[in-house]
mmCIF file of C-alpha atoms and ligand atoms in Angstrom:
data_model
loop_
_atom_site.group_PDB
_atom_site.id
_atom_site.type_symbol
_atom_site.label_atom_id
_atom_site.label_comp_id
_atom_site.label_asym_id
_atom_site.label_seq_id
_atom_site.Cartn_x
_atom_site.Cartn_y
_atom_site.Cartn_z
ATOM 1 C CA MET A 720 103.663 108.349 91.280
ATOM 2 C CA ILE A 721 104.359 104.992 93.085
ATOM 3 C CA LYS A 722 107.652 104.844 93.888
ATOM 4 C CA GLY A 723 108.680 103.187 97.065
ATOM 5 C CA PHE A 724 106.541 99.451 97.852
ATOM 6 C CA LEU A 725 106.287 99.442 102.041
ATOM 7 C CA PHE A 726 105.732 95.693 103.765
ATOM 8 C CA ASP A 727 104.752 94.537 106.560
ATOM 9 C CA LEU A 728 106.408 91.271 107.554
ATOM 10 C CA ASP A 729 104.301 88.837 109.708
ATOM 11 C CA GLY A 730 101.469 87.060 107.198
ATOM 12 C CA VAL A 731 102.952 89.335 104.001
ATOM 13 C CA ILE A 732 106.472 88.132 103.267
ATOM 14 C CA VAL A 733 107.008 85.206 106.423
ATOM 15 C CA GLU A 734 104.330 83.248 107.990
ATOM 16 C CA THR A 735 105.035 83.922 111.522
ATOM 17 C CA ALA A 736 101.737 84.667 112.801
ATOM 18 C CA ILE A 737 101.775 80.424 113.814
ATOM 19 C CA PHE A 738 104.309 81.068 115.938
ATOM 20 C CA HIS A 739 103.010 83.749 118.029
ATOM 21 C CA TYR A 740 100.050 81.876 118.580
ATOM 22 C CA GLN A 741 101.295 79.342 119.408
ATOM 23 C CA ALA A 742 103.987 81.374 121.917
ATOM 24 C CA TRP A 743 100.965 83.339 123.442
ATOM 25 C CA ARG A 744 98.871 80.608 123.823
ATOM 26 C CA ARG A 745 101.354 78.843 126.047
ATOM 27 C CA MET A 746 101.282 81.459 128.403
ATOM 28 C CA ALA A 747 97.755 81.650 128.366
ATOM 29 C CA ASN A 748 97.768 78.124 129.643
ATOM 30 C CA GLU A 749 100.716 78.963 132.019
ATOM 31 C CA LEU A 750 97.596 81.765 133.287
ATOM 32 C CA GLY A 751 94.931 78.751 133.571
ATOM 33 C CA PHE A 752 92.571 79.720 130.085
ATOM 34 C CA ASP A 753 92.643 79.686 126.156
ATOM 35 C CA ILE A 754 93.214 81.352 122.647
ATOM 36 C CA SER A 755 91.137 79.930 119.639
ATOM 37 C CA GLU A 756 93.216 81.136 116.319
ATOM 38 C CA GLU A 757 90.411 82.835 115.132
ATOM 39 C CA PHE A 758 90.775 85.050 118.839
ATOM 40 C CA ASN A 759 94.445 85.306 117.244
ATOM 41 C CA GLU A 760 92.698 87.009 113.969
ATOM 42 C CA LYS A 761 93.423 90.370 116.285
ATOM 43 C CA LEU A 762 96.797 89.735 117.314
ATOM 44 C CA LYS A 763 97.914 90.123 113.903
ATOM 45 C CA GLY A 764 100.087 93.490 113.632
ATOM 46 C CA ILE A 765 99.413 94.887 117.280
ATOM 47 C CA SER A 766 102.458 95.143 119.161
ATOM 48 C CA ARG A 767 104.151 92.489 122.131
ATOM 49 C CA THR A 768 102.614 94.842 125.212
ATOM 50 C CA GLU A 769 99.489 95.906 123.430
ATOM 51 C CA SER A 770 99.246 92.346 122.921
ATOM 52 C CA LEU A 771 99.702 91.078 126.367
ATOM 53 C CA GLU A 772 96.877 93.846 127.925
ATOM 54 C CA ILE A 773 94.363 92.658 125.073
ATOM 55 C CA ILE A 774 95.435 88.758 126.230
ATOM 56 C CA LEU A 775 95.170 88.974 129.342
ATOM 57 C CA MET A 776 91.199 91.130 129.292
ATOM 58 C CA HIS A 777 90.316 87.909 127.446
ATOM 59 C CA GLY A 778 91.089 85.834 129.986
ATOM 60 C CA GLY A 779 89.414 88.224 133.032
ATOM 61 C CA VAL A 780 93.313 87.976 134.433
ATOM 62 C CA GLU A 781 94.489 91.365 136.776
ATOM 63 C CA LEU A 782 97.896 90.833 137.102
ATOM 64 C CA SER A 783 100.999 93.812 138.043
ATOM 65 C CA GLU A 784 103.268 96.016 135.497
ATOM 66 C CA GLU A 785 106.176 93.085 136.761
ATOM 67 C CA LYS A 786 104.810 90.462 136.181
ATOM 68 C CA LYS A 787 102.956 91.491 132.875
ATOM 69 C CA VAL A 788 106.903 92.537 132.062
ATOM 70 C CA GLU A 789 107.863 88.367 133.175
ATOM 71 C CA LEU A 790 105.556 87.309 130.690
ATOM 72 C CA ALA A 791 106.541 89.432 128.028
ATOM 73 C CA THR A 792 109.228 88.181 128.207
ATOM 74 C CA LYS A 793 109.116 84.654 128.767
ATOM 75 C CA LYS A 794 106.327 84.848 125.796
ATOM 76 C CA ASN A 795 109.371 86.264 123.281
ATOM 77 C CA GLU A 796 111.580 83.878 124.587
ATOM 78 C CA TRP A 797 109.543 80.651 123.214
ATOM 79 C CA TYR A 798 108.271 82.920 120.574
ATOM 80 C CA LEU A 799 112.665 82.537 119.420
ATOM 81 C CA GLU A 800 112.884 79.358 120.025
ATOM 82 C CA LEU A 801 110.155 78.947 117.213
ATOM 83 C CA VAL A 802 111.226 81.192 115.202
ATOM 84 C CA SER A 803 114.961 80.253 115.288
ATOM 85 C CA GLN A 804 113.691 76.773 113.090
ATOM 86 C CA MET A 805 113.249 78.631 110.109
ATOM 87 C CA THR A 806 114.459 78.549 106.854
ATOM 88 C CA GLU A 807 114.367 80.996 103.600
ATOM 89 C CA LYS A 808 111.023 77.653 102.667
ATOM 90 C CA ASP A 809 108.459 79.932 105.179
ATOM 91 C CA ILE A 810 109.381 82.605 102.617
ATOM 92 C CA LEU A 811 105.750 83.418 101.809
ATOM 93 C CA GLU A 812 104.017 82.294 98.255
ATOM 94 C CA GLY A 813 105.870 84.624 95.511
ATOM 95 C CA ILE A 814 107.202 86.474 97.515
ATOM 96 C CA PRO A 815 110.878 85.844 95.023
ATOM 97 C CA GLU A 816 108.994 86.147 91.917
ATOM 98 C CA PHE A 817 107.089 89.639 92.875
ATOM 99 C CA PHE A 818 110.855 91.168 94.280
ATOM 100 C CA GLU A 819 112.654 90.636 91.432
ATOM 101 C CA GLN A 820 110.043 91.901 89.327
ATOM 102 C CA ILE A 821 110.501 94.973 92.196
ATOM 103 C CA LYS A 822 113.949 95.184 91.288
ATOM 104 C CA GLN A 823 113.529 95.792 86.954
ATOM 105 C CA THR A 824 111.712 98.869 88.335
ATOM 106 C CA ASP A 825 113.001 102.092 89.980
ATOM 107 C CA ILE A 826 110.627 101.036 93.623
ATOM 108 C CA LYS A 827 112.369 100.901 96.519
ATOM 109 C CA ILE A 828 111.396 98.098 98.692
ATOM 110 C CA GLY A 829 110.567 98.929 102.683
ATOM 111 C CA LEU A 830 110.062 97.152 104.953
ATOM 112 C CA GLY A 831 107.388 98.128 107.752
ATOM 113 C CA SER A 832 106.525 95.469 110.479
ATOM 114 C CA VAL A 833 105.332 96.287 114.368
ATOM 115 C CA SER A 834 108.227 93.080 115.451
ATOM 116 C CA LYS A 835 111.855 93.921 117.190
ATOM 117 C CA ASN A 836 112.346 90.546 115.855
ATOM 118 C CA ALA A 837 111.660 91.372 112.424
ATOM 119 C CA LYS A 838 115.509 92.366 111.245
ATOM 120 C CA MET A 839 116.203 88.562 112.937
ATOM 121 C CA ILE A 840 113.666 87.320 110.935
ATOM 122 C CA LEU A 841 114.866 88.896 107.283
ATOM 123 C CA GLU A 842 118.124 87.476 108.246
ATOM 124 C CA ARG A 843 117.152 84.334 109.125
ATOM 125 C CA VAL A 844 115.283 83.524 105.716
ATOM 126 C CA GLY A 845 118.037 85.635 103.775
ATOM 127 C CA LEU A 846 116.021 88.165 102.581
ATOM 128 C CA ILE A 847 117.394 91.264 104.340
ATOM 129 C CA ASP A 848 119.510 92.734 101.033
ATOM 130 C CA GLN A 849 116.985 93.097 99.486
ATOM 131 C CA PHE A 850 115.625 96.029 101.891
ATOM 132 C CA ASP A 851 116.865 99.855 100.771
ATOM 133 C CA ILE A 852 115.005 100.503 104.504
ATOM 134 C CA ILE A 853 113.694 98.611 107.230
ATOM 135 C CA ILE A 854 111.577 100.535 110.425
ATOM 136 C CA ASP A 855 110.079 97.456 112.547
ATOM 137 C CA GLY A 856 109.303 97.791 116.125
ATOM 138 C CA THR A 857 112.628 99.178 117.575
ATOM 139 C CA LYS A 858 111.995 102.379 115.761
ATOM 140 C CA ILE A 859 108.645 102.673 116.745
ATOM 141 C CA THR A 860 106.632 103.822 119.726
ATOM 142 C CA LYS A 861 103.517 103.493 118.707
ATOM 143 C CA GLY A 862 101.562 100.232 116.898
ATOM 144 C CA LYS A 863 99.338 99.938 114.294
ATOM 145 C CA PRO A 864 96.725 100.795 113.021
ATOM 146 C CA ASP A 865 98.484 104.622 114.785
ATOM 147 C CA PRO A 866 100.453 105.281 111.234
ATOM 148 C CA GLU A 867 103.606 105.957 113.000
ATOM 149 C CA VAL A 868 105.394 103.196 111.049
ATOM 150 C CA PHE A 869 104.505 103.520 107.879
ATOM 151 C CA LEU A 870 105.067 107.408 108.342
ATOM 152 C CA LYS A 871 108.525 106.477 109.262
ATOM 153 C CA GLY A 872 109.062 104.058 106.246
ATOM 154 C CA ALA A 873 107.894 107.032 103.929
ATOM 155 C CA GLU A 874 110.934 109.242 105.468
ATOM 156 C CA GLU A 875 113.622 106.781 104.859
ATOM 157 C CA LEU A 876 112.502 106.232 102.018
ATOM 158 C CA ARG A 877 112.794 110.473 101.103
ATOM 159 C CA PHE A 878 109.554 109.922 99.386
ATOM 160 C CA ARG A 879 105.758 112.020 100.039
ATOM 161 C CA THR A 880 103.769 109.296 101.902
ATOM 162 C CA ASN A 881 101.392 109.249 98.548
ATOM 163 C CA GLU A 882 103.981 108.225 96.769
ATOM 164 C CA CYS A 883 104.105 104.549 98.811
ATOM 165 C CA LEU A 884 102.226 101.952 98.738
ATOM 166 C CA VAL A 885 101.339 99.359 101.774
ATOM 167 C CA PHE A 886 101.328 95.863 101.733
ATOM 168 C CA GLU A 887 99.183 94.075 104.371
ATOM 169 C CA ASP A 888 97.595 91.665 105.741
ATOM 170 C CA ALA A 889 96.204 92.432 109.250
ATOM 171 C CA VAL A 890 93.453 95.152 109.457
ATOM 172 C CA ALA A 891 95.058 96.850 111.952
ATOM 173 C CA GLY A 892 98.014 97.625 109.635
ATOM 174 C CA ILE A 893 95.548 98.882 106.526
ATOM 175 C CA GLN A 894 93.835 101.177 109.088
ATOM 176 C CA ALA A 895 97.532 102.596 110.260
ATOM 177 C CA ALA A 896 97.683 102.487 105.906
ATOM 178 C CA LYS A 897 94.856 104.679 104.902
ATOM 179 C CA ASN A 898 95.666 106.681 108.638
ATOM 180 C CA ALA A 899 98.814 107.459 106.957
ATOM 181 C CA GLY A 900 96.928 108.875 104.026
ATOM 182 C CA MET A 901 98.444 105.321 101.331
ATOM 183 C CA LYS A 902 96.762 102.826 99.506
ATOM 184 C CA ALA A 903 97.192 100.089 100.772
ATOM 185 C CA VAL A 904 96.569 95.794 98.963
ATOM 186 C CA GLY A 905 95.355 93.568 101.490
ATOM 187 C CA ILE A 906 96.923 89.642 101.322
ATOM 188 C CA GLY A 907 94.509 87.421 102.494
ATOM 189 C CA LYS A 908 91.022 87.729 102.215
ATOM 190 C CA PRO A 909 88.332 90.683 100.309
ATOM 191 C CA GLU A 910 85.817 90.615 103.519
ATOM 192 C CA ILE A 911 88.449 90.393 106.326
ATOM 193 C CA LEU A 912 90.741 93.621 104.226
ATOM 194 C CA THR A 913 87.375 95.349 103.445
ATOM 195 C CA GLN A 914 89.160 98.593 103.422
ATOM 196 C CA ALA A 915 92.290 97.441 101.356
ATOM 197 C CA ASP A 916 92.327 99.454 98.147
ATOM 198 C CA VAL A 917 92.859 96.285 96.133
ATOM 199 C CA VAL A 918 93.096 92.404 97.710
ATOM 200 C CA TYR A 919 94.431 88.724 96.435
ATOM 201 C CA PRO A 920 95.579 85.572 98.624
ATOM 202 C CA ASN A 921 99.312 86.166 98.304
ATOM 203 C CA LEU A 922 101.183 87.299 96.029
ATOM 204 C CA GLU A 923 101.876 84.970 93.411
ATOM 205 C CA GLY A 924 101.783 85.743 89.646
ATOM 206 C CA VAL A 925 100.730 89.198 90.382
ATOM 207 C CA LYS A 926 102.386 92.165 88.148
ATOM 208 C CA ILE A 927 103.136 94.947 89.825
ATOM 209 C CA GLU A 928 101.422 96.828 86.242
ATOM 210 C CA GLU A 929 98.087 94.707 87.067
ATOM 211 C CA ILE A 930 98.726 96.050 90.828
ATOM 212 C CA LEU A 931 99.174 100.550 89.792
ATOM 213 C CA ASN A 932 96.789 100.145 86.963
ATOM 214 C CA THR A 933 94.177 99.034 89.428
ATOM 215 C CA ILE A 934 94.625 100.811 92.883
HETATM 216 P P1 LIG B 287 107.253 91.077 117.976
HETATM 217 P P2 LIG B 287 103.604 92.759 111.832
HETATM 218 C C1 LIG B 287 103.566 92.299 114.013
HETATM 219 O O1 LIG B 287 104.112 92.221 113.079
HETATM 220 C C2 LIG B 287 103.286 90.543 114.481
HETATM 221 O O2 LIG B 287 102.231 91.089 113.522
HETATM 222 C C3 LIG B 287 102.700 90.728 116.084
HETATM 223 O O3 LIG B 287 100.876 89.426 115.785
HETATM 224 C C4 LIG B 287 103.519 91.211 116.933
HETATM 225 O O4 LIG B 287 102.867 91.068 118.274
HETATM 226 C C5 LIG B 287 103.941 92.579 116.549
HETATM 227 O O5 LIG B 287 104.872 92.379 115.321
HETATM 228 C C6 LIG B 287 105.148 92.267 117.164
HETATM 229 O O6 LIG B 287 105.855 91.544 117.080
HETATM 230 O O7 LIG B 287 107.014 90.370 119.862
HETATM 231 O O8 LIG B 287 108.292 90.061 117.354
HETATM 232 O O9 LIG B 287 108.250 92.387 118.209
HETATM 233 O O10 LIG B 287 102.450 92.697 110.481
HETATM 234 O O11 LIG B 287 103.729 94.240 112.272
HETATM 235 O O12 LIG B 287 104.607 92.663 110.737
HETATM 236 MG MG1 LIG B 288 101.250 91.802 109.627
#
């Protein structure tokens, strides 16, 4: 029986991927190359340091560890400037109604995000109080597709892994759920999220009962 829902943040609750992309693109441009929106797909659910490595490899740029720390810090400052404009209008379609539905059940709500900025973003958009537990980038050492983020989520909720259901928009995130032994609801396109147990474009109009009967 499913007792807990573990939500990814970026791409499921709020659309911060565009701000990550803009900040990484600015950094790449300063280094003399560009990154496409298609390339940005590969960075979804991937930690800041791992994303930087992937981008530098893509641009064929080799840098010292010191310079990498400097660039990751700069990118985060640009990202924070962009997200500081966010309001509750940036919450993705269907989320407030879906959370209302959850409140009518005994299901607990957890966050499973790789982002170190997750709490700040949830506060900005006024959703932080909806969560029973929060696992973010400050609590984990391995990014998705490693299952750590979701295993810690189950542990903090005090549920077994198979009692938790993950909501994810990233291929790496669905893999992390599977690696944790959990079923996963994909948010996005079925042709991309092939490992998800069920896929919806977003949670608008989706009934909890319908999900639980499908997976
Ligand atoms: P930060 P999620 C992930 O969030 C993003 O998808 C990914 O693009 C980002 O690099 C990562 O968080 C780290 O974010 O730089 O804020 O610590 O999808 O796991 O909610
Ligand atoms: Mg995501």
